[in-house]
Short mmCIF file of C-alpha atoms in Angstrom, two decimals:
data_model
loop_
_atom_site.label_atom_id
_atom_site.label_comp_id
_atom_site.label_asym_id
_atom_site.label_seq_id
_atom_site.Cartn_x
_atom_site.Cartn_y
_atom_site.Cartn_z
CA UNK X 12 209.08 72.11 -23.28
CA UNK X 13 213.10 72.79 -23.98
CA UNK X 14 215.70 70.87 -24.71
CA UNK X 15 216.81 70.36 -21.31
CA UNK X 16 213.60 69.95 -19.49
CA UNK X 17 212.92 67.24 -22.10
CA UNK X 18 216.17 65.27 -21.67
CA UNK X 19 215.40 65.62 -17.93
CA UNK X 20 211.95 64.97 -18.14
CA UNK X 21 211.15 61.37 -16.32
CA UNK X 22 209.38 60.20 -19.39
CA UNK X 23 213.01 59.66 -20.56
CA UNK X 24 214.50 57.87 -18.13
CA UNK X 25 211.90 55.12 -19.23
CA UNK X 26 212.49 52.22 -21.73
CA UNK X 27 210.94 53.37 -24.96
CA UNK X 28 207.71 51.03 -24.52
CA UNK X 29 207.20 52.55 -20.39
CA UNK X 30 207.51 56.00 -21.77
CA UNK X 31 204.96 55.62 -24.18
CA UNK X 32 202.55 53.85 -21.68
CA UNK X 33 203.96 56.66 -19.10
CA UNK X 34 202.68 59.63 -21.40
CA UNK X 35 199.21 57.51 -22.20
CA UNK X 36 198.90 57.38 -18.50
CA UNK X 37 199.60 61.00 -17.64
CA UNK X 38 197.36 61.92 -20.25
CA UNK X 39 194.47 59.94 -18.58
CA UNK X 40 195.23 61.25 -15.33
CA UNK X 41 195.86 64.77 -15.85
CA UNK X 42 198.79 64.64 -13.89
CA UNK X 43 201.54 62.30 -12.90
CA UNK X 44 202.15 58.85 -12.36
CA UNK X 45 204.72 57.77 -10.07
CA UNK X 46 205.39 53.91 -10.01
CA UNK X 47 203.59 52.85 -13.48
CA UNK X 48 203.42 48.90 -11.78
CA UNK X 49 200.52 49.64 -10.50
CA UNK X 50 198.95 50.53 -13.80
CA UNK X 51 200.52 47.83 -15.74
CA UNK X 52 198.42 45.75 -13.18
CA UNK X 53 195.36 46.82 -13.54
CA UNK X 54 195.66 45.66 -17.09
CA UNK X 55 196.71 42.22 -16.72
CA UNK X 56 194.12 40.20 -17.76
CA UNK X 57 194.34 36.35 -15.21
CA UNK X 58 194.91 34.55 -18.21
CA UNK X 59 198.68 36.37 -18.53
CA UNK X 60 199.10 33.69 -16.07
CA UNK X 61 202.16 36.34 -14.31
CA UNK X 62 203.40 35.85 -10.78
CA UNK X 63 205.50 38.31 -8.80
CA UNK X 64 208.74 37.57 -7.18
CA UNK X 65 206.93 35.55 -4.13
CA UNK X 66 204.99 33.32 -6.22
CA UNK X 67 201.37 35.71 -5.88
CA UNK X 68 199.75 36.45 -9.57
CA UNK X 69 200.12 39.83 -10.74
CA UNK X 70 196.58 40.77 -12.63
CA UNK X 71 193.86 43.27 -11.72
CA UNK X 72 191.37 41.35 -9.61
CA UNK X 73 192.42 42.78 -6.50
CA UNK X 74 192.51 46.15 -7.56
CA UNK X 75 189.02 46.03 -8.57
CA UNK X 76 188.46 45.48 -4.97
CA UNK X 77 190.25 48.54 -4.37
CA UNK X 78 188.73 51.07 -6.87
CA UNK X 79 185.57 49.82 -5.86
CA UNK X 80 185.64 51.38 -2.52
CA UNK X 81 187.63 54.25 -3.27
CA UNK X 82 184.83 55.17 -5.98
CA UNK X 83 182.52 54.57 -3.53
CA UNK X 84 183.59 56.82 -1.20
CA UNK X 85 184.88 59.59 -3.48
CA UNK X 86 180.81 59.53 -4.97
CA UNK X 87 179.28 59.45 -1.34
CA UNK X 88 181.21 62.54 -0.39
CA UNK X 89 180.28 64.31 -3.59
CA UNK X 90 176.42 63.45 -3.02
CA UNK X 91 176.65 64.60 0.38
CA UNK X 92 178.16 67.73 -0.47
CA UNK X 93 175.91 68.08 -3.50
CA UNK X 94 172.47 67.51 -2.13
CA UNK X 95 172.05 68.76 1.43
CA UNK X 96 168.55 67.70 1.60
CA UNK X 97 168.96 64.23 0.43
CA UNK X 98 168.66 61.93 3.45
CA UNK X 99 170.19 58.49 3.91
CA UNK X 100 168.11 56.22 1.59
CA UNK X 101 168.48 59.08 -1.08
CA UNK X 102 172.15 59.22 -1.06
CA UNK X 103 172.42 55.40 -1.18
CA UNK X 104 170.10 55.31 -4.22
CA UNK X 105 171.75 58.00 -6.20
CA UNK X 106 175.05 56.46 -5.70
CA UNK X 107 174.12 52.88 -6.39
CA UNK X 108 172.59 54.60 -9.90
CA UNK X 109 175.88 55.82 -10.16
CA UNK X 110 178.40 53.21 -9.83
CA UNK X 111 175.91 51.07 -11.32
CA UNK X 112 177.67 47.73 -13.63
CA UNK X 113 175.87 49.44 -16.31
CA UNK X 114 177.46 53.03 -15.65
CA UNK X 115 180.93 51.24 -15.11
CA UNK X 116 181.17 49.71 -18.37
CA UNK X 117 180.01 52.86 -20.23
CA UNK X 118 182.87 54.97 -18.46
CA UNK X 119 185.62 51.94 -18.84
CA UNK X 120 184.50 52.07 -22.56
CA UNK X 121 184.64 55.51 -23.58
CA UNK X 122 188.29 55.81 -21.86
CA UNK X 123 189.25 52.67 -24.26
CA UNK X 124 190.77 51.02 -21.36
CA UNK X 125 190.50 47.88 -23.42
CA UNK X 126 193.28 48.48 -25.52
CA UNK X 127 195.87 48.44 -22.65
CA UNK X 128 195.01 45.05 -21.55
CA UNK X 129 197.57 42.00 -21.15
CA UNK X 130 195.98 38.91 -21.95
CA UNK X 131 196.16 35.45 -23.07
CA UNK X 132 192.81 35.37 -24.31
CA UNK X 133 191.41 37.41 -27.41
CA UNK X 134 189.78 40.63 -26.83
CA UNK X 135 186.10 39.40 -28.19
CA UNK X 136 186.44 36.53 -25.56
CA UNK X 137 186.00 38.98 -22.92
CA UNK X 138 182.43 39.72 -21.67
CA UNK X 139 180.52 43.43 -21.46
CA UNK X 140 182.17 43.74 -17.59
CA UNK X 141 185.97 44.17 -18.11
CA UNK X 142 185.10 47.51 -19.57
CA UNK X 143 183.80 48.18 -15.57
CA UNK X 144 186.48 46.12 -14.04
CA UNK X 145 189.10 47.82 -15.65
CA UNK X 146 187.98 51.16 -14.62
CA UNK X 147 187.74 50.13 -11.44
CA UNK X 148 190.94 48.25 -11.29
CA UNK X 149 192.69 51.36 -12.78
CA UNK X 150 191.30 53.20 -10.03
CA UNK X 151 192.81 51.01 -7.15
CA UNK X 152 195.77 51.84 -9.40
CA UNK X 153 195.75 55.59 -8.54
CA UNK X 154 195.48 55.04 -5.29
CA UNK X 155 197.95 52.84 -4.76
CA UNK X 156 200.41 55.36 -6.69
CA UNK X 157 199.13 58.68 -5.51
CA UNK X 158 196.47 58.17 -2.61
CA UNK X 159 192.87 59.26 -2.14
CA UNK X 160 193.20 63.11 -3.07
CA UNK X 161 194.26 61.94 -6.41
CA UNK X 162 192.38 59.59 -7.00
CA UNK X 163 189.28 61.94 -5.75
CA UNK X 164 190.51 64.55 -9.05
CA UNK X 165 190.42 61.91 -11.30
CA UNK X 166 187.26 60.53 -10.38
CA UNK X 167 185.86 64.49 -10.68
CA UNK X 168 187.27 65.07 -13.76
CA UNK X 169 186.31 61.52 -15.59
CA UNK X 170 183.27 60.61 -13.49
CA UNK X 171 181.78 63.12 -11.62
CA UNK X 172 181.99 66.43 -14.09
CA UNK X 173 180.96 64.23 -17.58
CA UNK X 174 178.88 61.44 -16.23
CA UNK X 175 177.18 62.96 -13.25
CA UNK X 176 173.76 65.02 -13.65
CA UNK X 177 171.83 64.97 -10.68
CA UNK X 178 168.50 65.86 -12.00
CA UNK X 179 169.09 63.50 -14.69
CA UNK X 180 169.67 60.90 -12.66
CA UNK X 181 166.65 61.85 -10.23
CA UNK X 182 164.52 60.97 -13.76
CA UNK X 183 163.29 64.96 -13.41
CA UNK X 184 165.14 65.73 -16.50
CA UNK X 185 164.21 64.04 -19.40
CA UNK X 186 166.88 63.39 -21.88
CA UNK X 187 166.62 65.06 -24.88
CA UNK X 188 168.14 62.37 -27.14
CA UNK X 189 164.67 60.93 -26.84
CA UNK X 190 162.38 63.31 -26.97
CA UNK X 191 164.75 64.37 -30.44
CA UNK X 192 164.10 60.61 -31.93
CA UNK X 193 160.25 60.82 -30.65
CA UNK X 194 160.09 63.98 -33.04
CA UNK X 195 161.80 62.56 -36.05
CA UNK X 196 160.13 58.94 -35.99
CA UNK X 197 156.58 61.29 -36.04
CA UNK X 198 157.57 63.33 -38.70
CA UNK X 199 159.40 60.71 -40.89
CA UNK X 200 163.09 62.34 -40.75
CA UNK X 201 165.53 60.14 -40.92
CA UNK X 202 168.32 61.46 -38.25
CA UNK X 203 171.97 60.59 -37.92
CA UNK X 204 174.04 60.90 -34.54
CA UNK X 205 177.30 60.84 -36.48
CA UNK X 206 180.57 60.27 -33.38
CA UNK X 207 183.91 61.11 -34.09
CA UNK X 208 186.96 61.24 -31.46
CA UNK X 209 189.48 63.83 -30.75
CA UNK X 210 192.36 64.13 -28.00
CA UNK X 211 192.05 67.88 -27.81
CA UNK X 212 194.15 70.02 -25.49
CA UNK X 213 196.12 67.90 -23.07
CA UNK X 214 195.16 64.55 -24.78
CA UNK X 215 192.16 64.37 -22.76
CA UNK X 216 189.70 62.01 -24.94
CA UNK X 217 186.90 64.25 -26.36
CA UNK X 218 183.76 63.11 -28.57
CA UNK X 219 182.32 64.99 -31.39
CA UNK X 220 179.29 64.74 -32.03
CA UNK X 221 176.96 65.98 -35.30
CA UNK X 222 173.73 65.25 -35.57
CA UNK X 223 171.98 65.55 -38.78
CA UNK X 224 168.26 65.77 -39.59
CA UNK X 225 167.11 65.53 -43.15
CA UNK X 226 170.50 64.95 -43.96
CA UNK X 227 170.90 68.21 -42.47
CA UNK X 228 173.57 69.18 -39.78
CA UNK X 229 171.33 70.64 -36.88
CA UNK X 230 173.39 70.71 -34.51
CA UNK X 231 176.92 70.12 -33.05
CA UNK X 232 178.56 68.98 -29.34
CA UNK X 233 181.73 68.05 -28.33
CA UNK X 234 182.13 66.20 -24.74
CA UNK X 235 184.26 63.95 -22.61
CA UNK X 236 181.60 60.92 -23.12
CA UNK X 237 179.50 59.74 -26.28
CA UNK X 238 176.16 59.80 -24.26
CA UNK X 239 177.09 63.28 -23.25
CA UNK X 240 178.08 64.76 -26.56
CA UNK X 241 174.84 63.14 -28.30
CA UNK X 242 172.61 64.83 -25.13
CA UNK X 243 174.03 68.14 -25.53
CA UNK X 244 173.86 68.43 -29.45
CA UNK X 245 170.21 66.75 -28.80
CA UNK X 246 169.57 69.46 -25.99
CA UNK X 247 170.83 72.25 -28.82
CA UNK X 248 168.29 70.54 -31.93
CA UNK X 249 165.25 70.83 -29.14
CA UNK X 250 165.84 74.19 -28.37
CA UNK X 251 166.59 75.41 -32.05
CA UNK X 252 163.54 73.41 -32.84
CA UNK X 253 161.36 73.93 -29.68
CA UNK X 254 158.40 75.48 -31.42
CA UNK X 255 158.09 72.65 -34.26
CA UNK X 256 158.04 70.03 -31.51
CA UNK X 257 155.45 71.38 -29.17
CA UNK X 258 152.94 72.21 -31.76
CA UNK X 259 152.83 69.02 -32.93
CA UNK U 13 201.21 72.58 29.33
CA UNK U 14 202.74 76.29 30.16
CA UNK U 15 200.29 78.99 31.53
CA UNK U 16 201.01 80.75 28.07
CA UNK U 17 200.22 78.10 25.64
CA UNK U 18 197.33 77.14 27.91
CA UNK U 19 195.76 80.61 27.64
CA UNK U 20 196.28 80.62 24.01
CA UNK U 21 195.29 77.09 23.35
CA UNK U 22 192.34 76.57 20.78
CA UNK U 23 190.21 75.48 23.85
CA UNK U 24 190.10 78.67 25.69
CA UNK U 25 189.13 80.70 23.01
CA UNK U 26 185.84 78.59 22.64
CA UNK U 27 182.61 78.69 25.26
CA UNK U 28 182.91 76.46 27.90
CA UNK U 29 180.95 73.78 27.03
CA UNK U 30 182.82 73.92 23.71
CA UNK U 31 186.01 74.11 25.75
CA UNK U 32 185.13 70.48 27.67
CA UNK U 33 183.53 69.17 24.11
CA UNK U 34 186.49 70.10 22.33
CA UNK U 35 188.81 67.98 25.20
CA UNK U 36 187.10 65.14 24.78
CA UNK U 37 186.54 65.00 21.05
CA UNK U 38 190.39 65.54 20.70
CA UNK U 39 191.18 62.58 23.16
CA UNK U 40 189.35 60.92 21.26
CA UNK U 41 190.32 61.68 17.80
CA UNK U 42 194.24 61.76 19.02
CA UNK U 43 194.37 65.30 16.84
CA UNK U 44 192.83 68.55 17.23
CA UNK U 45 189.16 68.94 15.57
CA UNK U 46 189.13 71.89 13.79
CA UNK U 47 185.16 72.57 13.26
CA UNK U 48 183.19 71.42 16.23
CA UNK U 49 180.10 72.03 14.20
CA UNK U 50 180.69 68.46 12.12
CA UNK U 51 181.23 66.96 15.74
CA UNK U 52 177.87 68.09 17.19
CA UNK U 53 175.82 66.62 14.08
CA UNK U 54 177.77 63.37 14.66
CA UNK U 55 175.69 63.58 17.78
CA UNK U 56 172.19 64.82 17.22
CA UNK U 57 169.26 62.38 16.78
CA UNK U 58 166.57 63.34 14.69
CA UNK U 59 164.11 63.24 17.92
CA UNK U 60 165.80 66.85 18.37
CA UNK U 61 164.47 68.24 15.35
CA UNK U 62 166.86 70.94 14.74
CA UNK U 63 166.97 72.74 11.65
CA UNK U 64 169.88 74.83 10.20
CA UNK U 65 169.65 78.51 8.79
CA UNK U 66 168.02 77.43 5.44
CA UNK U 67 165.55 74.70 7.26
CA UNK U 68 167.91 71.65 6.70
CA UNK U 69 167.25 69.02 9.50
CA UNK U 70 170.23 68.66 11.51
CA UNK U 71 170.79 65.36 12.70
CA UNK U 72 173.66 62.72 12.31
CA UNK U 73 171.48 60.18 9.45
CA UNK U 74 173.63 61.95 6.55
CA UNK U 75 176.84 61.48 8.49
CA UNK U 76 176.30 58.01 8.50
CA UNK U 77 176.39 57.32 4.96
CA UNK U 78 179.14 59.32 4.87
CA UNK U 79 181.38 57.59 7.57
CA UNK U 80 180.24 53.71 6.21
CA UNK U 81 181.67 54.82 2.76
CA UNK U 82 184.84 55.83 4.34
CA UNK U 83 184.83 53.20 6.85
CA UNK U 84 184.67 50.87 3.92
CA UNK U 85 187.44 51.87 1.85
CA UNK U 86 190.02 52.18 4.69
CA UNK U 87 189.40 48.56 5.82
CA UNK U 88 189.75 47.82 1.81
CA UNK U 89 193.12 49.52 1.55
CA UNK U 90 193.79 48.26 4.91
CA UNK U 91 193.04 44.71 3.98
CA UNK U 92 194.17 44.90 0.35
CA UNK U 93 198.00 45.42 2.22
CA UNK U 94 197.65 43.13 4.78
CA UNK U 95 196.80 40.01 2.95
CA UNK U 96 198.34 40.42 -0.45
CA UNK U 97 197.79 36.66 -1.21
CA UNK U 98 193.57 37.43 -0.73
CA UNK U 99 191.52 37.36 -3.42
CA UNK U 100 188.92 39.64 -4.19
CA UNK U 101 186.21 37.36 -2.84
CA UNK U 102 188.22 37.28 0.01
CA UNK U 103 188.79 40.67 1.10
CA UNK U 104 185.11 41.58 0.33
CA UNK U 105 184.33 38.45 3.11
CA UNK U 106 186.82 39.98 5.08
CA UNK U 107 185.51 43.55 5.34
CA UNK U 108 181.99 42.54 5.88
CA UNK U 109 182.98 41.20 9.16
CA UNK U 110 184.80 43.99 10.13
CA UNK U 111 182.18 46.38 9.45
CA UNK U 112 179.49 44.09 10.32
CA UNK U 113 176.28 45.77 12.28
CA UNK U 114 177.24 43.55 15.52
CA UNK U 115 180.74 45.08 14.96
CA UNK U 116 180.14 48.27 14.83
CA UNK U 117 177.71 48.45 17.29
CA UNK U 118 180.48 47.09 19.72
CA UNK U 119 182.55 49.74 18.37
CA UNK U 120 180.61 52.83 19.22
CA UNK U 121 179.81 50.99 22.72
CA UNK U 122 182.89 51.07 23.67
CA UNK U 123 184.30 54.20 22.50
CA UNK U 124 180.42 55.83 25.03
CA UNK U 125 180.20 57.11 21.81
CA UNK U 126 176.50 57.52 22.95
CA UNK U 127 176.84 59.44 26.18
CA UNK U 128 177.20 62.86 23.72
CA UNK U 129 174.08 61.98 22.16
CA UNK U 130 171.48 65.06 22.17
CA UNK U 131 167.87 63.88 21.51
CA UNK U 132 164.54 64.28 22.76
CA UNK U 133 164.08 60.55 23.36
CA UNK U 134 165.46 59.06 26.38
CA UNK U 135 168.76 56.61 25.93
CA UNK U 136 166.99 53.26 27.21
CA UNK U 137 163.98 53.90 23.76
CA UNK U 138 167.25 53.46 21.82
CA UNK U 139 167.46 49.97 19.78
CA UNK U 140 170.87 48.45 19.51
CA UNK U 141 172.27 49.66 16.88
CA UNK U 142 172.55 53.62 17.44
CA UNK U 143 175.98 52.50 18.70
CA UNK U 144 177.17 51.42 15.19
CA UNK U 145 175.13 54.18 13.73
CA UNK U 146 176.80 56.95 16.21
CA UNK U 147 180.20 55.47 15.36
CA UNK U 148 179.82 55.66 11.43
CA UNK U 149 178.47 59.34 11.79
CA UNK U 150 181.38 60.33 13.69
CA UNK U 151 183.72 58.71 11.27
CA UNK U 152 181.81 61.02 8.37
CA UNK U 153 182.52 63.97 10.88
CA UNK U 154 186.23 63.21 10.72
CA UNK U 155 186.10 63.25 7.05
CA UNK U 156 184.17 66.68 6.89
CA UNK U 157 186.43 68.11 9.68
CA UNK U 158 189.67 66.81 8.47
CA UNK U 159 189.36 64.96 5.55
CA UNK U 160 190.15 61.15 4.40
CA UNK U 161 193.94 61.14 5.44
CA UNK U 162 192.78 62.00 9.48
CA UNK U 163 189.98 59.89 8.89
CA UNK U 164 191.94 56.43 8.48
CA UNK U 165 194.40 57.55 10.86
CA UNK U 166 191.51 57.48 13.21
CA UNK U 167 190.44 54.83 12.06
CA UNK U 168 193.59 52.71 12.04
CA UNK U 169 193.90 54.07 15.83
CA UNK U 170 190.77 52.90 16.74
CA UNK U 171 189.21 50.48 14.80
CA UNK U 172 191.83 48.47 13.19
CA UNK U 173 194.89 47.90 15.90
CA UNK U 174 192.23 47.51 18.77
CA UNK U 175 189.81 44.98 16.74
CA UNK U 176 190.93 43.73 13.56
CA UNK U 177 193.33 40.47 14.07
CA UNK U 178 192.73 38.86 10.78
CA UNK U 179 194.18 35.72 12.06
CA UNK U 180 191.51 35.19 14.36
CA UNK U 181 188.53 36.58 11.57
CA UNK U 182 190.02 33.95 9.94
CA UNK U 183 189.48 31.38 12.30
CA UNK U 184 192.63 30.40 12.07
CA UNK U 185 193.10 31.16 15.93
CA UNK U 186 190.49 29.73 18.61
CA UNK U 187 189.06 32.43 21.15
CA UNK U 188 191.20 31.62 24.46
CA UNK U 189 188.94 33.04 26.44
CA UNK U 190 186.00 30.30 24.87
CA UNK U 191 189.60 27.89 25.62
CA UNK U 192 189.48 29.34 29.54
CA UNK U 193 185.54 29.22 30.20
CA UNK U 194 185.71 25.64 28.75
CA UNK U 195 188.03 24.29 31.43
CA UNK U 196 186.21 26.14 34.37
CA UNK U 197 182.82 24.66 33.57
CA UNK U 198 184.61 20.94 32.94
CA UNK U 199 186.65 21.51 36.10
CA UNK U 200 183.36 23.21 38.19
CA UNK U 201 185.12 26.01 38.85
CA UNK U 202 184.03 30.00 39.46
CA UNK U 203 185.65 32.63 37.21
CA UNK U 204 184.99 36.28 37.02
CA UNK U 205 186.19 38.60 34.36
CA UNK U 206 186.51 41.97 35.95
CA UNK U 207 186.22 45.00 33.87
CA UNK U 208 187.34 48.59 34.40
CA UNK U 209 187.56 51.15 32.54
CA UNK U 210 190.11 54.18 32.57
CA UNK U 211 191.83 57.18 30.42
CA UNK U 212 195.46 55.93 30.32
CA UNK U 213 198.34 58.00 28.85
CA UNK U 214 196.78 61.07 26.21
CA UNK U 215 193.33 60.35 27.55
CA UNK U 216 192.28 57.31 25.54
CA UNK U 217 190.02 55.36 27.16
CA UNK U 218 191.46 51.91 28.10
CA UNK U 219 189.96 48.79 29.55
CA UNK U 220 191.32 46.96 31.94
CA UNK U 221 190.48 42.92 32.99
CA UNK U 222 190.91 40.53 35.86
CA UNK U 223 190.59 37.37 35.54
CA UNK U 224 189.64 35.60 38.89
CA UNK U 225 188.86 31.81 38.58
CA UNK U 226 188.10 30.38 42.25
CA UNK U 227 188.08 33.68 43.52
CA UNK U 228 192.21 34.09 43.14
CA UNK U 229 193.81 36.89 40.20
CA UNK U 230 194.74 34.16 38.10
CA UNK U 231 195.98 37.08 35.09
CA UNK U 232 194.99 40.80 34.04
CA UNK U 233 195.22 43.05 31.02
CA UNK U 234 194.34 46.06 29.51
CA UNK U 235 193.81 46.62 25.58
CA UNK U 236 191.84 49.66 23.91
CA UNK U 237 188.40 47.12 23.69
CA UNK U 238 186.84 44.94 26.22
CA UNK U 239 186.37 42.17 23.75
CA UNK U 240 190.97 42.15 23.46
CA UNK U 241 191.74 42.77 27.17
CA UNK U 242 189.82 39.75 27.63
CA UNK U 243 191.25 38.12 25.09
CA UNK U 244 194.01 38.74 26.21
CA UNK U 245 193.55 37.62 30.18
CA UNK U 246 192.34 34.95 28.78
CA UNK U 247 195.66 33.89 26.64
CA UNK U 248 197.25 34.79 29.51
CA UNK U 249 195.66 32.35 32.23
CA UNK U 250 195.60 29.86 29.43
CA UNK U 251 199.57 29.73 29.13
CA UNK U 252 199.54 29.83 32.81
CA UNK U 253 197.81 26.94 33.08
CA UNK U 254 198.75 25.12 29.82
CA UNK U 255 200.01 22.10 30.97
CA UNK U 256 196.47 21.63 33.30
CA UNK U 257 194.50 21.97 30.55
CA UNK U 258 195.83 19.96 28.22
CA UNK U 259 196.35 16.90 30.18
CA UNK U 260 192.22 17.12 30.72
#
């Protein structure tokens, strides 16, 4: 970026604290934000006690509300679009497996939404679910600030494209984490799924993953989620290792 | 319309049937369809057991999932600006009666959403609730067609100025027409409420109500549902005769 493009650039026109919190944001996104309120919403905690100029609290309960449905509906058109021959009660399933508390609080976690949030009360106060609430709240966010098509490409790129395998999730692929553990607890290996994080191109979040056998390094993975990374460097042992495992 | 534009026009490029298909769906919708195709799904019960080119059943049970998850998160943004003092417990109460089965069932009855319907079973083997299900399918056909923008303008149009008072979902505000049928019965009087239906102004279909208590036009009005031109009769006849029924 020049010179001029940077002086011009809306990050500074910001107060020094917005602009940082402006680039964090953009750097979730992948594009954009336009009226950063919305964001600094969804991570007020209740206990920051705030109220807006007509007396209503400012924190992100509502917003879950929100990002709820607008997940909702951005996974039901990608499962209809996905699987033409899934009926009604298939659809329903797979996205309920999807959007699942569970799921929520895995994809709230690995984006670190945590470490955003206003609050009165101490982070280890708060239970497993603001990890999901947060991600949900955040996306009410995006649609507040940029409407449903955005908030559609950032549910693809941080939902859909690292969290959502199909067959996986159908239970016809079995994950080859385990069947990589199975193997080692039988022969007596001790194993080692070792994480590290990156913000690669962009500042997208990435996680490395090395997985060592033996003390070995077997394998290697880099992805946008832990449980991904660890899969695919598991997928890349089992294949390097295929023959060993189905002899035994 | 000038003989020009009229030969031109998207309609007479089409078959005929398409041509009087296409009218109607774009009366309805208040904007031009663009891919019939979605429209005649919206349409087809799975008694005709059509098939696509690669052996897909066509019928409208995908659609349906498709236009509740839509349906859902318009009446959630919808809601979320309306009542900006609601909780989240609130505005989840709220949207389950809007997009209650009862609801939506009254919905697609109105809108004769079933008089397109192609199926191999006659209309009267029909339960209930293919009305609601008829309406949420063509709501998913708006969102293939045209995507999520059209669809809440539709939905807006048609769902949420005709039917959605949140006032009286509330129950904030009594039913005058309960108020009106009340006082008749106390006071042993006949009343009538005369229904008619018609295609107003850009071919949306309007009803229209008299209200005759003791055989006299005592008020009329026309609304986009049955259930509000009532309503609104009935609010009309009750200011009329205020000052009777309030000194009973």
């Amino acid at each position: 970026m020049g010179i001029f493009n940077k002086i011009f650039s809306k990050k500074s026109r910001l107060p020094e604290s917005d602009g940082i919190f402006f680039t964090e944001i953009q750097n979730m996104l992948g594009f954009d934000p336009l009226d950063l309120s919305h964001y600094r919403k969804a991570f007020t905690h209740r206990s920051s006690n705030k109220l807006d100029e007509k007396g209503f609290p400012i924190n992100y309960e509502r917003l879950e509300f929100l990002g709820d449905a607008m997940l909702g509906s951005v996974i039901a058109a990608h499962l209809f679009n996905e699987v033409p021959t899934g009926d009604e009660g298939y659809l329903t399933k797979m996205r309920s497996k999807i959007v699942s508390r569970e799921h929520l609080n895995e994809l709230g976690r690995d984006l670190n939404l945590i470490k955003w949030v206003e609050s009165k009360v101490s982070a280890q106060h708060f239970g497993e679910n603001i990890h999901g609430n947060l991600f949900e709240a955040f996306i009410g966010a995006i649609y507040l600030d940029r409407g449903f098509d955005y908030c559609e490409k950032f549910i693809h790129q941080k939902v859909i494209l690292p969290y959502v395998d199909i067959a996986q999730l159908e239970g016809k692929v079995i994950s080859y984490k385990s069947l990589v553990i199975e193997w080692c607890q039988k022969e007596k290996k001790p194993f080692l799924y070792e994480v590290y994080e990156d913000n690669g191109v962009e500042g997208q979040k990435h996680f490395g993953v090395k997985l060592k056998i033996d003390g070995r390094v077997v394998s290697r993975a880099r992805a946008t989620s832990k449980k991904k990374a660890e899969e695919q460097a598991s997928k890349r042992a089992f294949f390097a290792f295929q023959e060993k495992i189905n002899k035994k």
